[in-house]
mmCIF file of C-alpha atoms in Angstrom:
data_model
loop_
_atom_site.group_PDB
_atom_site.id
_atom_site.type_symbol
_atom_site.label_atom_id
_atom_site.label_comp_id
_atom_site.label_asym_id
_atom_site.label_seq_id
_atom_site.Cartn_x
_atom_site.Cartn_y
_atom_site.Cartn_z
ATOM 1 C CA UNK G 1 80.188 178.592 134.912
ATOM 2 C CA UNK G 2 81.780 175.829 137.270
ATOM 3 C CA UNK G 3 83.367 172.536 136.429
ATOM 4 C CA UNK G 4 81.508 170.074 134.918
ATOM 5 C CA UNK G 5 80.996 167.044 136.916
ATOM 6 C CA UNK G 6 82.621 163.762 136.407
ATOM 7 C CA UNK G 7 78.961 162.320 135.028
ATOM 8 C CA UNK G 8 78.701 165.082 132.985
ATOM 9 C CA UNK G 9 82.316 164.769 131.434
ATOM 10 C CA UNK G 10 82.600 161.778 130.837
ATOM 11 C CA UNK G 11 79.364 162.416 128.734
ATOM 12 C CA UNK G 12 80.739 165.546 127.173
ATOM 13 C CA UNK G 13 83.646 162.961 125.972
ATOM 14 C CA UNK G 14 81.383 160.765 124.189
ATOM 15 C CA UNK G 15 78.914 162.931 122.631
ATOM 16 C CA UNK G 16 81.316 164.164 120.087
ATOM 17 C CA UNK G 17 82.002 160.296 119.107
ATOM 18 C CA UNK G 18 78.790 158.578 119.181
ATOM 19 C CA UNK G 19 76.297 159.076 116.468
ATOM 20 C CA UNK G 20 72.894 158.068 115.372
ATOM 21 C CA UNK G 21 72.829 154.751 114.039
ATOM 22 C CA UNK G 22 75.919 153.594 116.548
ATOM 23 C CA UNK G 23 76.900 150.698 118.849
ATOM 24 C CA UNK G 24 77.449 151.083 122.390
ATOM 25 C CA UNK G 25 77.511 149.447 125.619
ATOM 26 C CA UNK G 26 77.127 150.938 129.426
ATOM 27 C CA UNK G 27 79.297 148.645 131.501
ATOM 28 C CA UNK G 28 77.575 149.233 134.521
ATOM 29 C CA UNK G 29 74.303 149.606 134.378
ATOM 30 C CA UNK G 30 73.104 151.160 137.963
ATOM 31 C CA UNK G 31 69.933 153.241 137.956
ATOM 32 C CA UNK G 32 69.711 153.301 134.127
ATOM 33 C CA UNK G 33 71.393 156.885 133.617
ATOM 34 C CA UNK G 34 73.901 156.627 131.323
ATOM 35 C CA UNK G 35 72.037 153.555 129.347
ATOM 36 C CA UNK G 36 69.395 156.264 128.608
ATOM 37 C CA UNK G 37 72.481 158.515 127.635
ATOM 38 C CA UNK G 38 73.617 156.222 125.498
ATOM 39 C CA UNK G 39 70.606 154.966 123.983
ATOM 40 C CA UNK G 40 69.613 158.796 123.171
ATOM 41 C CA UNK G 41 72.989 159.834 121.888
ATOM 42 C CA UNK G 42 72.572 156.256 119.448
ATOM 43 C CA UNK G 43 68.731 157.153 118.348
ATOM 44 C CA UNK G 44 66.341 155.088 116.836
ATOM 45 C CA UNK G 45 68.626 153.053 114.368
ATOM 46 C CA UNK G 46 71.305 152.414 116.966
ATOM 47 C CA UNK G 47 71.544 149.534 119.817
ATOM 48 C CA UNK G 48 72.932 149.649 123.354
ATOM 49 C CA UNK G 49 73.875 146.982 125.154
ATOM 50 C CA UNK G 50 74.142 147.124 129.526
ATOM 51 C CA UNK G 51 75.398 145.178 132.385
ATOM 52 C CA UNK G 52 74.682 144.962 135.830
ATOM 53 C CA UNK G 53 74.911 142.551 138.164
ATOM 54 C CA UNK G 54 72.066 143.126 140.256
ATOM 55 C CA UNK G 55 68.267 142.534 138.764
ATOM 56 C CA UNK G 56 67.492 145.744 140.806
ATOM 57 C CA UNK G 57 69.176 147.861 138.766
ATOM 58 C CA UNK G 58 68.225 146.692 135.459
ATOM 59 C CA UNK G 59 64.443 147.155 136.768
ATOM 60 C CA UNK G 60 65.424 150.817 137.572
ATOM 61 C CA UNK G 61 67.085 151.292 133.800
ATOM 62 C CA UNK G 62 63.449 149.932 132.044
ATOM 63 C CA UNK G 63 61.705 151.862 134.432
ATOM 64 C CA UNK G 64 63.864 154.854 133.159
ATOM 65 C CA UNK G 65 63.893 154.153 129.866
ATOM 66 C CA UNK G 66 59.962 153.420 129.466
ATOM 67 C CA UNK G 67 59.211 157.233 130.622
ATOM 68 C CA UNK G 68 60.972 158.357 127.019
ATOM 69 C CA UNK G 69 58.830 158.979 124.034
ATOM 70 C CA UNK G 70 58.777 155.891 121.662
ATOM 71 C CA UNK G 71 60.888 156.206 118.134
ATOM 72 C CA UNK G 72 63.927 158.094 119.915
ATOM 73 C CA UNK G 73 66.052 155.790 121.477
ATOM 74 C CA UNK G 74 68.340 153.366 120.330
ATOM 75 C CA UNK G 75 67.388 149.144 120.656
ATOM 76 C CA UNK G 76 68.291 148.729 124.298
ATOM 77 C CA UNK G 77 69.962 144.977 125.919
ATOM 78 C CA UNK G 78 69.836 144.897 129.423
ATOM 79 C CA UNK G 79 71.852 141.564 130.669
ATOM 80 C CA UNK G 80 71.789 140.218 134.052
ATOM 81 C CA UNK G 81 75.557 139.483 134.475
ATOM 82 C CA UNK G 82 79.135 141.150 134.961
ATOM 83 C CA UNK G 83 80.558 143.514 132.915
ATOM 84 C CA UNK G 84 83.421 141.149 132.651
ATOM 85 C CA UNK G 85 81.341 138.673 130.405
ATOM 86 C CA UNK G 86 80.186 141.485 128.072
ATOM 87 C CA UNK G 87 82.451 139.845 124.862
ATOM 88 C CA UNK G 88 80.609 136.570 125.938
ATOM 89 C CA UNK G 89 77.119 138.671 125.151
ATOM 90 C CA UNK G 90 77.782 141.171 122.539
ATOM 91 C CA UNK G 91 77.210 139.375 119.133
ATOM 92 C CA UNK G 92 80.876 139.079 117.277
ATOM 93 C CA UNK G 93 79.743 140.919 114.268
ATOM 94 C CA UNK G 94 79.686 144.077 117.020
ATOM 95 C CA UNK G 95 83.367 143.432 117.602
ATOM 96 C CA UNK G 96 85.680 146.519 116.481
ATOM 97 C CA UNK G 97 82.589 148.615 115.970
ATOM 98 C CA UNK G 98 81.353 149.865 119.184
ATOM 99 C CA UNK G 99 81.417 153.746 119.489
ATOM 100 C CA UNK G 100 81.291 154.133 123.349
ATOM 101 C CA UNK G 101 81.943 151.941 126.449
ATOM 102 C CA UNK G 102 80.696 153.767 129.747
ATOM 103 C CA UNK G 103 81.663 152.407 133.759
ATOM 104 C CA UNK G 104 80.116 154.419 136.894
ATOM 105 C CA UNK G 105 81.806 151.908 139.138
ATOM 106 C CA UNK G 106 81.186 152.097 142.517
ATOM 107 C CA UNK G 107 77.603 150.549 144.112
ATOM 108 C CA UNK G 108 74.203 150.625 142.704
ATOM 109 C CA UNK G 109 73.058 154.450 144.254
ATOM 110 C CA UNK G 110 69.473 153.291 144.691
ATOM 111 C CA UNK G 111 68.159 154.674 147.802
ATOM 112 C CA UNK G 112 67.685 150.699 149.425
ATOM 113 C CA UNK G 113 70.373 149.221 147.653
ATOM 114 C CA UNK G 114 73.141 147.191 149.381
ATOM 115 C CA UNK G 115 76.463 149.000 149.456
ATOM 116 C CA UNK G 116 78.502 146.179 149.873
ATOM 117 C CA UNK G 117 77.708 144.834 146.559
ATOM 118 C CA UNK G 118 80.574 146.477 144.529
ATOM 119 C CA UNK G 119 82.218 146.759 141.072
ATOM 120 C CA UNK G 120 85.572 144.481 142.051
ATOM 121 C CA UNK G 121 88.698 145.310 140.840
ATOM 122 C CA UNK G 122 89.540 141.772 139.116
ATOM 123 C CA UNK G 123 86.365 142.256 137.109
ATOM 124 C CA UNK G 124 86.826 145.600 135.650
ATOM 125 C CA UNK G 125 89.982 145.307 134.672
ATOM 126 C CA UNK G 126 88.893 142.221 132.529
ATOM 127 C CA UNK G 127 85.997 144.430 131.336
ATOM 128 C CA UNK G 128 88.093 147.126 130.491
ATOM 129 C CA UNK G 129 90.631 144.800 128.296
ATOM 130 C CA UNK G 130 87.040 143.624 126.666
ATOM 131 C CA UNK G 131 85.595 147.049 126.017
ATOM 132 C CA UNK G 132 88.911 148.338 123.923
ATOM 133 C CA UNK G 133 88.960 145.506 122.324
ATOM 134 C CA UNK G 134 85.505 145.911 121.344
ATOM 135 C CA UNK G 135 85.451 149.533 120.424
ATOM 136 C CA UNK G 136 85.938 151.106 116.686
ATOM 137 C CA UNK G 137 88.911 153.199 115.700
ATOM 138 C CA UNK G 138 87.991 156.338 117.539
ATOM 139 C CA UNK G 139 85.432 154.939 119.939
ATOM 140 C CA UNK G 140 85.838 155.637 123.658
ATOM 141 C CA UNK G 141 85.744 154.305 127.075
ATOM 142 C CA UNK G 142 84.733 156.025 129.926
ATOM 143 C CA UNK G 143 85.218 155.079 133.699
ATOM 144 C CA UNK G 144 83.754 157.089 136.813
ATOM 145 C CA UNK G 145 85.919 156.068 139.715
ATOM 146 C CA UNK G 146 85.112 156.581 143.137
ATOM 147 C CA UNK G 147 87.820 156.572 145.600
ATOM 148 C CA UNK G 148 85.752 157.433 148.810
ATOM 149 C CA UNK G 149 84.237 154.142 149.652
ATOM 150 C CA UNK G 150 85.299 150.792 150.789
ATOM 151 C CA UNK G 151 87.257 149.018 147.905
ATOM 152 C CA UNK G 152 87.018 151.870 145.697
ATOM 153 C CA UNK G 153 90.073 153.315 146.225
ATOM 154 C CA UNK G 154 92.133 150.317 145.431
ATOM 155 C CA UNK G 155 90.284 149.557 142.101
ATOM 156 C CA UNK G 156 90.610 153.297 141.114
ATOM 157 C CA UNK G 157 94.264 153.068 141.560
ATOM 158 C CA UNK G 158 94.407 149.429 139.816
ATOM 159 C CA UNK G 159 92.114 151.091 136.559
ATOM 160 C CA UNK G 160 94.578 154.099 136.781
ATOM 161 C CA UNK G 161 97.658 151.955 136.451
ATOM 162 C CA UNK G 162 96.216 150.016 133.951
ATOM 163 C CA UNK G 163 94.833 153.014 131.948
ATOM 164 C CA UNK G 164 98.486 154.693 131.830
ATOM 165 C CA UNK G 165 100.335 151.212 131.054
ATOM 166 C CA UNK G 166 98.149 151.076 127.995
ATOM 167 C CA UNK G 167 100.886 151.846 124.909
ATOM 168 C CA UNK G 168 100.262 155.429 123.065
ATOM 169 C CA UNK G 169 100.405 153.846 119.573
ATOM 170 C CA UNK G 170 96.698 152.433 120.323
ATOM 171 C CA UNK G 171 94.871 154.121 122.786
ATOM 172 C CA UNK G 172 95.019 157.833 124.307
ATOM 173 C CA UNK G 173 94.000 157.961 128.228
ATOM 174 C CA UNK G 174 93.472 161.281 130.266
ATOM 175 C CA UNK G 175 92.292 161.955 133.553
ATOM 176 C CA UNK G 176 89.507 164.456 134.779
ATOM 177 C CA UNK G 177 89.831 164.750 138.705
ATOM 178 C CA UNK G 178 89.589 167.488 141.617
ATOM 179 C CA UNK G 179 93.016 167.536 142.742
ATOM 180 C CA UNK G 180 92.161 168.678 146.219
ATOM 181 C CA UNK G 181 90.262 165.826 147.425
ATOM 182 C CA UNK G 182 91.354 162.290 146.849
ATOM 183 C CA UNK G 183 88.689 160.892 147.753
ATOM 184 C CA UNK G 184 86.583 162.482 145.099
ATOM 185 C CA UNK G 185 85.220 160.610 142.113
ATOM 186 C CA UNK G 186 87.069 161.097 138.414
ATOM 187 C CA UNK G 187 86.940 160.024 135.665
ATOM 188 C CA UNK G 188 89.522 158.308 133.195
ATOM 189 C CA UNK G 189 88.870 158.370 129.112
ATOM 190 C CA UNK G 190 90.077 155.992 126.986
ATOM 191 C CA UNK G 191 90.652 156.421 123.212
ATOM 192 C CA UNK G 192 91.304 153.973 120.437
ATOM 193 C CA UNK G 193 93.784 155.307 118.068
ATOM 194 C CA UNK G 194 93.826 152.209 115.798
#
């Protein structure tokens, strides 16, 4: 048995935190992958809540999502806008009791997608201050970074920094990354002590 990959850690981190019934959100919405994660690991009774910036990809989440059997996933609110504004759309009775925060940044990996539209440095950051600030004691935030294309590398290193200036008495961060290649994608984990 290998590694796991990055996707598949980061969802190894959150499947021992998010239960039936919870709240969660996935950041970036893309091709609907970690939404239907999310809105499995949640079931029936939970809700989900996902961001994406491009109409594209929310189409390719519905289209995902409508292929699952009906009465096993979680409530699922797709929203047409930047992961920055997600305190803006989450109701405020959901504040401080969201299980799990997922960001794949990067570019929408549809096949005809446009590669220059981008996750932007200045907007994650202010979605990751939302999504701890949103999360339960114990909830988590996980963020796939991908250093290898344009733009990518600097908001990886600005998410790292941020991630490690966060203070220990509140949040634990650790870092799952292939040491040989910088240009690899990894992933950081984020989670709320208090």
């Amino acid at each position: 048995m290998g590694f796991l990959s990055v996707l598949s850690f980061a969802q190894k981190q959150i499947e021992g935190r998010l239960h039936p019934g919870d709240l969660a959100v996935d950041a970036t919405v893309g091709t609907g992958a970690d939404t239907l994660f999310l809105a499995k690991a949640a079931g029936p009774k939970g809700s989900v809540f996902g961001f994406d910036v491009q109409a594209e990809a929310l189409r390719l989440a519905e289209e995902r999502l409508s292929r699952e059997p009906a009465g096993i996933l979680a409530s699922v609110s797709l929203f047409l806008a930047s992961h920055a504004l997600m305190k803006e759309y989450i109701p405020p009775e959901f504040r401080g009791r969201i299980g799990a925060v997922m960001f794949n940044l990067g570019y929408l990996p549809a096949a005809d997608a446009d590669k220059r539209i981008i996750t932007t440095t200045d907007s994650t950051l202010e979605a990751l201050e939302a999504a701890i600030a949103l999360l339960r004691p114990k909830g988590i935030v996980t963020a796939v970074l991908y250093p290898g294309h344009d733009g990518g590398a600097a908001e990886a290193e600005a998410v790292e920094a941020w991630a490690s200036r966060l203070p220990q008495e509140a949040c634990q961060a650790v870092m799952y990354r292939q040491l040989q290649r910088s240009d690899a994608p990894y992933v950081i984990a984020i989670e709320k002590k208090r």
